[in-house]
XYZ file of C-alpha atoms in Angstrom:
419
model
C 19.739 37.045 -13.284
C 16.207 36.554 -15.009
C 14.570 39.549 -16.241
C 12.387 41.117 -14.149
C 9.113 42.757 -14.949
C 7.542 44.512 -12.324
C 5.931 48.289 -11.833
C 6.195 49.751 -8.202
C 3.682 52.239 -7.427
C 4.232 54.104 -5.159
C 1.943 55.894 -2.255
C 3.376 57.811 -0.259
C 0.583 59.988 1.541
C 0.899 60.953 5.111
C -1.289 57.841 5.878
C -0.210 55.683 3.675
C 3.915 54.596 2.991
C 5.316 51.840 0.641
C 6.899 48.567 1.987
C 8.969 46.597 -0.733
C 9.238 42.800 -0.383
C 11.405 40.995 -3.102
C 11.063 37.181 -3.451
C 13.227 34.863 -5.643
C 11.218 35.477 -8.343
C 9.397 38.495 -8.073
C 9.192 42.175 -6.817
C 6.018 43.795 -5.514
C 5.084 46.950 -3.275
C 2.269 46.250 -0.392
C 1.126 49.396 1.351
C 1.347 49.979 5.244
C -0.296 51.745 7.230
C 1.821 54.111 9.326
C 0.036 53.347 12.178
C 1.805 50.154 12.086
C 5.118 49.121 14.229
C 8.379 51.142 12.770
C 11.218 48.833 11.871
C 13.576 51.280 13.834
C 11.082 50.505 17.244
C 12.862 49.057 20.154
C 11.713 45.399 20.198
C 10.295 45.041 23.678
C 10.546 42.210 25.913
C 7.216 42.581 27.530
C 3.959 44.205 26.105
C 2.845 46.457 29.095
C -0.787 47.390 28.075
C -2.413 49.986 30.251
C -4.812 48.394 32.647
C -7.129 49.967 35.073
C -6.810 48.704 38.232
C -11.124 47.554 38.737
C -9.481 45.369 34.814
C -6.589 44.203 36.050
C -8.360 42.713 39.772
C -11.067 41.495 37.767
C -8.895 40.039 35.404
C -6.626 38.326 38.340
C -10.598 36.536 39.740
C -9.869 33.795 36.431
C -6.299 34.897 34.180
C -2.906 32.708 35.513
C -1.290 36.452 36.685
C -1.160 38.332 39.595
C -1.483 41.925 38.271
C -1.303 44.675 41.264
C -0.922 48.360 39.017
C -1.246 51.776 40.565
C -1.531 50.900 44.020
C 0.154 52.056 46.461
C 2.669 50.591 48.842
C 0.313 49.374 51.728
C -2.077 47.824 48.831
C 0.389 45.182 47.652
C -0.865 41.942 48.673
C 0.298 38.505 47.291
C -2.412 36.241 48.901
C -5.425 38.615 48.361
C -4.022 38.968 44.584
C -3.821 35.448 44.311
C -7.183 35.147 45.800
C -8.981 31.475 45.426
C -6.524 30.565 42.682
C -3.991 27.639 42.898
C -0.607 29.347 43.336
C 0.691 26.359 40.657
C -0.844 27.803 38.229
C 0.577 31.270 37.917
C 2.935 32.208 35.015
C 3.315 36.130 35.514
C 3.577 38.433 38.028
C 3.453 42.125 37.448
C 3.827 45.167 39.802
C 4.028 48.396 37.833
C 3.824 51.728 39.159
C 3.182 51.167 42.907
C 6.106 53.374 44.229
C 7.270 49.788 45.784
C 10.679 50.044 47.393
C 13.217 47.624 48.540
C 11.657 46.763 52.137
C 8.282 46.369 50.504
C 9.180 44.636 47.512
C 11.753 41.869 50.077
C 8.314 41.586 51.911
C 6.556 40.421 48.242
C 9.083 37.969 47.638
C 9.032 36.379 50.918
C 5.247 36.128 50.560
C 5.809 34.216 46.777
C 8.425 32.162 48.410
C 5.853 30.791 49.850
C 4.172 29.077 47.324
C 5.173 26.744 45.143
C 5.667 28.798 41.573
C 6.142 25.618 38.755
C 4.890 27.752 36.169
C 6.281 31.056 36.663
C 7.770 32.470 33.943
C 7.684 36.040 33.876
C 8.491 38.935 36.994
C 8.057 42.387 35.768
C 8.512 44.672 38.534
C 9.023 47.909 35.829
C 8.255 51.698 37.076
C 8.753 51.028 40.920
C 11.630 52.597 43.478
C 13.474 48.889 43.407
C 17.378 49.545 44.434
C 20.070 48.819 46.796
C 21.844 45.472 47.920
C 18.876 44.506 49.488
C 16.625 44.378 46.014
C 19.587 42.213 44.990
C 19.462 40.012 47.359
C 15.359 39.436 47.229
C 16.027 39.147 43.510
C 18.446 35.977 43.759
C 15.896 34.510 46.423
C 13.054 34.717 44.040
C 15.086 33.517 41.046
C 16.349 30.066 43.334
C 12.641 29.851 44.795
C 11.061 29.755 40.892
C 13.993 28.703 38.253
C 11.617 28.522 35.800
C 11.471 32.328 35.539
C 12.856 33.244 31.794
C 11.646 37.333 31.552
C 12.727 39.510 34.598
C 11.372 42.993 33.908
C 13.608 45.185 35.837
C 12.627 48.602 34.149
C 12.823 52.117 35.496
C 13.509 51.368 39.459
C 16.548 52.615 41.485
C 19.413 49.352 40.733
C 22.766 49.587 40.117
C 25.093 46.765 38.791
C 26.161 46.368 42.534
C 22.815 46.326 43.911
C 22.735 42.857 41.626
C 25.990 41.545 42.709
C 23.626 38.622 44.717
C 22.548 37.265 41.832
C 26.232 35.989 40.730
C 25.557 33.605 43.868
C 22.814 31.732 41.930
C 22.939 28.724 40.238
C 23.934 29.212 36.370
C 22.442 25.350 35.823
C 19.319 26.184 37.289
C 18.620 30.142 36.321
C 16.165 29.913 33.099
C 16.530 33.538 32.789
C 16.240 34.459 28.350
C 15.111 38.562 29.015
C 16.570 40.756 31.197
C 15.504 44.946 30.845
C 17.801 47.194 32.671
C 16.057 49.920 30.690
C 16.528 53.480 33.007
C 18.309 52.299 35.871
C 21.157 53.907 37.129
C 23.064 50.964 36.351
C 26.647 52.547 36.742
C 25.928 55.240 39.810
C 24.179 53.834 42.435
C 21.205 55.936 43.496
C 22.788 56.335 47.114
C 26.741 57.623 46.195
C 27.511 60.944 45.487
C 29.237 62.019 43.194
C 32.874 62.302 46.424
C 32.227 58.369 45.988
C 31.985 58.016 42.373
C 35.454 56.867 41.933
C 35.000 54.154 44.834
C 32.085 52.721 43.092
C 33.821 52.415 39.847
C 36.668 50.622 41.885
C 33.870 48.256 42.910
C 32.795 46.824 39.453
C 35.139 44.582 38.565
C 35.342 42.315 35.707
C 35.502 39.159 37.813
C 31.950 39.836 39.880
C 30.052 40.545 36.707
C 31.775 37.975 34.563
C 30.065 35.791 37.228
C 27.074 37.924 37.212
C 26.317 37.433 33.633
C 27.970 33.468 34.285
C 25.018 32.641 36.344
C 22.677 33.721 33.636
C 23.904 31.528 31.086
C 20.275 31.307 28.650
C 20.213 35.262 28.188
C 19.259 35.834 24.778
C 18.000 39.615 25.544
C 19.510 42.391 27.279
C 18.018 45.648 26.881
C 19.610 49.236 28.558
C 18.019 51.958 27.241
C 17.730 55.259 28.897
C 20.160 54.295 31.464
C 22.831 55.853 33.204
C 25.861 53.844 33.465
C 29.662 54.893 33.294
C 32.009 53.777 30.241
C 33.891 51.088 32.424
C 30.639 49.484 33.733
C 29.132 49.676 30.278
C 32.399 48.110 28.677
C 33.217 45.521 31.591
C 29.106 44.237 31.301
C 29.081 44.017 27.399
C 32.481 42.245 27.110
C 31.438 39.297 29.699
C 27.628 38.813 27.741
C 29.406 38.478 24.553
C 32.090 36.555 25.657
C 30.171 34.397 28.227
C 26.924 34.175 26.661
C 26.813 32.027 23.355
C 23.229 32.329 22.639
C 22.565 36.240 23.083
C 20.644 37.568 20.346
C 19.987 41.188 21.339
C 21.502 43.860 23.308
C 19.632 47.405 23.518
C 21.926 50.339 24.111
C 19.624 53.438 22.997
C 19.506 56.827 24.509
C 23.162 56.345 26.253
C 24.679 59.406 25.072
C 27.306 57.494 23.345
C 28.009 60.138 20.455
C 29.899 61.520 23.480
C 31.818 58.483 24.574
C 33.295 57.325 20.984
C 36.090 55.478 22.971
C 33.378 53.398 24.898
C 32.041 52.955 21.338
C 35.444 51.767 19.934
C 35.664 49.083 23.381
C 32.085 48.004 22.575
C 32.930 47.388 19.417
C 36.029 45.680 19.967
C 34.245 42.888 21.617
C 32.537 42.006 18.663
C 35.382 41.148 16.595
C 35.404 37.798 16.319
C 38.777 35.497 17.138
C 38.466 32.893 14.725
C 37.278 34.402 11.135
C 36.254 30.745 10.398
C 33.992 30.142 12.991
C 30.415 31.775 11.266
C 29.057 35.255 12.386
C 26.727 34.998 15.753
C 23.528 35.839 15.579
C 23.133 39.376 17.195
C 21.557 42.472 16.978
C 23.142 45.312 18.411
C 20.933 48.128 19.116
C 22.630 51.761 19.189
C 19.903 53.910 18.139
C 19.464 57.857 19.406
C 23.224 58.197 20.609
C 24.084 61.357 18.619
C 27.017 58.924 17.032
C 27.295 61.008 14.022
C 29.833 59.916 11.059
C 32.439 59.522 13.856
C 30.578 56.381 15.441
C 29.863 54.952 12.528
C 33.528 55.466 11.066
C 34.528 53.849 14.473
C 31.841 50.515 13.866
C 33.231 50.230 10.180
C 36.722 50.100 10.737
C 36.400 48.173 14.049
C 36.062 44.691 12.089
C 32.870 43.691 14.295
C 30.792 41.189 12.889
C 27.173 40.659 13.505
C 23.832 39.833 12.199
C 22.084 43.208 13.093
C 22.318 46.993 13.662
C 20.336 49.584 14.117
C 21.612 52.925 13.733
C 18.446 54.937 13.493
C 18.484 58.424 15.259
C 22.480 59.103 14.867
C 22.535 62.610 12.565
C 24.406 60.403 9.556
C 25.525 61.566 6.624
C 26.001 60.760 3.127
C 29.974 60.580 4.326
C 28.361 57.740 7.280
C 26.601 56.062 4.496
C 29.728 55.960 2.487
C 31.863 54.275 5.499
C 29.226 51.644 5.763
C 29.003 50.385 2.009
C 32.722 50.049 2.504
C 31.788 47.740 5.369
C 28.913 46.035 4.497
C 30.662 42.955 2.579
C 32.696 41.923 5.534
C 30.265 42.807 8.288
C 28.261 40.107 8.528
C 25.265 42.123 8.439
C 22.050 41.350 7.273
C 19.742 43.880 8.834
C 20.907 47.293 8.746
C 18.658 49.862 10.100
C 19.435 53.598 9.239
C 15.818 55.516 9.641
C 15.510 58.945 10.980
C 19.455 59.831 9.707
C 17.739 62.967 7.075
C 21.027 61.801 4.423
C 19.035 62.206 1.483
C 19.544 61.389 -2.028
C 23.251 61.281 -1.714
C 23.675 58.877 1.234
C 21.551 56.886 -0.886
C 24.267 57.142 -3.458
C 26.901 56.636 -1.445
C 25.640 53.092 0.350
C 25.208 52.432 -2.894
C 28.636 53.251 -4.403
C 27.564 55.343 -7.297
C 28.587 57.926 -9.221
C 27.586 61.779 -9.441
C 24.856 60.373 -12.219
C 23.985 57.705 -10.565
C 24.716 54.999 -12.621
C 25.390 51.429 -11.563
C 28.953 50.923 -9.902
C 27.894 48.918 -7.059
C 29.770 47.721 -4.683
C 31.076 44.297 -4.268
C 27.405 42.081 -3.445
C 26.564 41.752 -0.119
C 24.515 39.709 2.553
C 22.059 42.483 3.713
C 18.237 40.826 3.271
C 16.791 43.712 5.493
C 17.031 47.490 4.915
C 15.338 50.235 7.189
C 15.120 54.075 5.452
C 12.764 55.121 6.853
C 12.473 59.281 7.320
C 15.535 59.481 5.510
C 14.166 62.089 3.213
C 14.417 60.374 0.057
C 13.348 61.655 -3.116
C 11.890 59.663 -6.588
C 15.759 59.569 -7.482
C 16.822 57.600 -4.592
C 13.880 55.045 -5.658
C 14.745 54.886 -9.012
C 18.691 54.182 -7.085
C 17.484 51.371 -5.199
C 15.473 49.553 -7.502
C 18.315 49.874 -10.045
C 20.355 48.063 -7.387
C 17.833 45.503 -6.829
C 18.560 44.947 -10.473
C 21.903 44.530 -10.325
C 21.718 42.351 -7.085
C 23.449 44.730 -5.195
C 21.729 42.653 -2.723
C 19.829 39.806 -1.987
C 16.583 42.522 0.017
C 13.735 40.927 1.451
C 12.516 43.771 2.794
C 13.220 47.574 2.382
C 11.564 50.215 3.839
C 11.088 53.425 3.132
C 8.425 54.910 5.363
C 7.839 58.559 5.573
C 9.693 60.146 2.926
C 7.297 62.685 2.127
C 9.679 64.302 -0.437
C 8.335 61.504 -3.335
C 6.173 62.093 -5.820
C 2.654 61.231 -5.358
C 1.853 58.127 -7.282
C 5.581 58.021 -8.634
C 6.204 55.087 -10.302
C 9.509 52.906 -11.543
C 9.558 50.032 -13.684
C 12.242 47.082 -12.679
């Protein structure tokens, strides 16, 4: 490797942090503002801006969107919302926060049916009281009305998996679906059983209904089902048909689900991942299990499960320095090349152990491996896990495009290490 001559300075005020970007050829810091988007942020799938609702009917008199927010019930009205506009040019629809129900929201979709809807692309329907069969069954209309839909917005409302069991009836060559968000459903209990029927529901989701579920949206490249409530044998049957079914998924969102709880779920989920054919090259997926209280027990469960994939985020999981040791052991088989571990507190020694070094910190690194991205931040990391990582940037422990390393308030001011 070509010496390298670079200082790092480093800033690491409350309103300032340090990102490191390494190139072929050289190393350099550039400072971020921490006002800007955390690598360990859920990506979203659509940016829901707040709009007022005099904005948002304004903005429908000219914009290619029908945007009805904050009204209620009796105010939802496709054809004044669409107004003088030509119905074939309309790419979004959004209804957020209008306490819209079933009955009401059947009533919106028979209205759109109406119209022809070329250019529809996007149905986010997020922060209503959407549920039951009936929602499912307006849903697959809609979706066979306008296939060119690709981002159905399906966030905080009242569905279960059942309540979707229509949409297995649709078309899988003409669905366009990419995004789907689940996020805060009560995708495993539906909102009408007790808890005397909990059992019979479970009975009722079945691999072979939501194998053709996730079958008839064969473009999904998005998932996301944060926040949501959903038992382990929903959660397990779902994920094993969208990774076995779906060749082109990309991301799948599992925050906030409690799963430090449910390591066995963990170990199933994981399972899935493992790929059949060790010649056939690593999918492209990021797998999203942030803020499930996994602990070094999850991630001793991920790194012996012999998953492969492209991404994970394990930010929010009360790691260790034992956790960090488990994944170095991992790293050169996994696949990985984005590894997100912020908000985990490990220190100086999990530092050392991803790493593989000794008590003094001296260069025994680990076999080289794939990882280009690397997310630390709020780990609280010290000048001597610095000087650790930069001394494994010298020894291409690996080949890091980007490290970061927001929020560790523990480093010197204006500490600086020469590479």
């Amino acid at each position: 490797m070509n010496a390298i001559a670079a200082t790092i300075a480093v800033d690491i005020a409350r309103t300032q942090s340090a990102v490191l970007f390494k190139s072929p050829s050289s190393t350099s810091f550039t400072s971020t503002s921490s006002s800007d988007k955390d690598a360990s942020t859920t990506p979203t799938l659509f940016e829901q801006a707040s709009v007022d609702t005099d904005d948002a009917k304004a903005l429908n008199t000219h914009s290619r969107e029908i945007t009805m927010v904050d009204l209620s019930p009796e105010e939802l009205d496709i054809v004044q919302a669409l107004g003088d506009r030509a119905p074939e040019s309309i790419e979004c629809v959004r209804i957020n926060r209008c306490r819209m129900n079933c009955e009401t929201f059947q009533l919106l979709v028979d209205a759109l049916c109406k119209y022809e809807l070329p250019c529809l692309h996007t149905v986010d329907i997020s922060q209503n009281r959407v549920g039951g069969a009936q929602a499912g069954t307006a849903l697959a209309k809609l979706l066979t009305h306008a296939p060119t839909i690709r981002f159905l917005s399906l966030g905080w409302n009242q569905l279960s998996l059942v309540d979707l069991k229509a949409l297995a009836a649709t078309d899988s060559g003409t669905c366009s679906i990419q995004c789907l968000d689940l996020r805060a459903n009560p995708l495993g209990t539906s909102h009408k059983l007790s808890s005397k029927k909990a059992k019979k529901y479970a009975e009722s989701v079945d691999n072979i209904w939501v194998s053709a579920l996730v079958a008839a949206m064969p473009n999904l490249t998005h998932v996301q089902m944060a926040q949501a409530t959903i038992d382990d044998s929903s959660l397990v049957c779902l994920l094993h048909a969208l990774t076995a079914k779906v060749s082109c998924l990309e991301y799948i969102g599992l925050e906030w689900l409690g799963l430090g709880s449910r390591l066995a779920t963990v170990r199933s989920i994981m399972s899935g991942l493992v790929p059949a054919d060790l010649a056939v090259p690593v999918r492209s997926l990021h797998l999203n299990l942030a803020a499930n209280n996994l602990g070094d027990g999850g991630v001793k469960i991920i790194a012996e499960s012999g998953a492969m994939l492209t991404s994970l985020t394990l930010a929010c999981n009360f790691i260790t320095e034992r956790g960090t040791g488990m994944l170095a052991k991992w790293l050169p088989s996994s696949g990985l090349l984005a590894l997100e571990l912020s908000d985990n507190y490990f220190g100086d020694q999990g530092i050392a152990s991803l790493l593989v070094t000794d008590g003094r910190y001296q260069s025994v690194y680990s076999p080289y491996n794939q990882l280009i991205s690397l997310g630390l931040n709020s780990c609280c990391l010290t000048d001597t896990s610095l000087r650790m990582l930069t001394d494994a940037l010298t020894y291409n422990w690996a080949p890091l495009a980007s490290l970061r390393i927001l929020r560790n308030n523990r480093m010197s001011p204006g500490a600086k290490v020469a590479l």
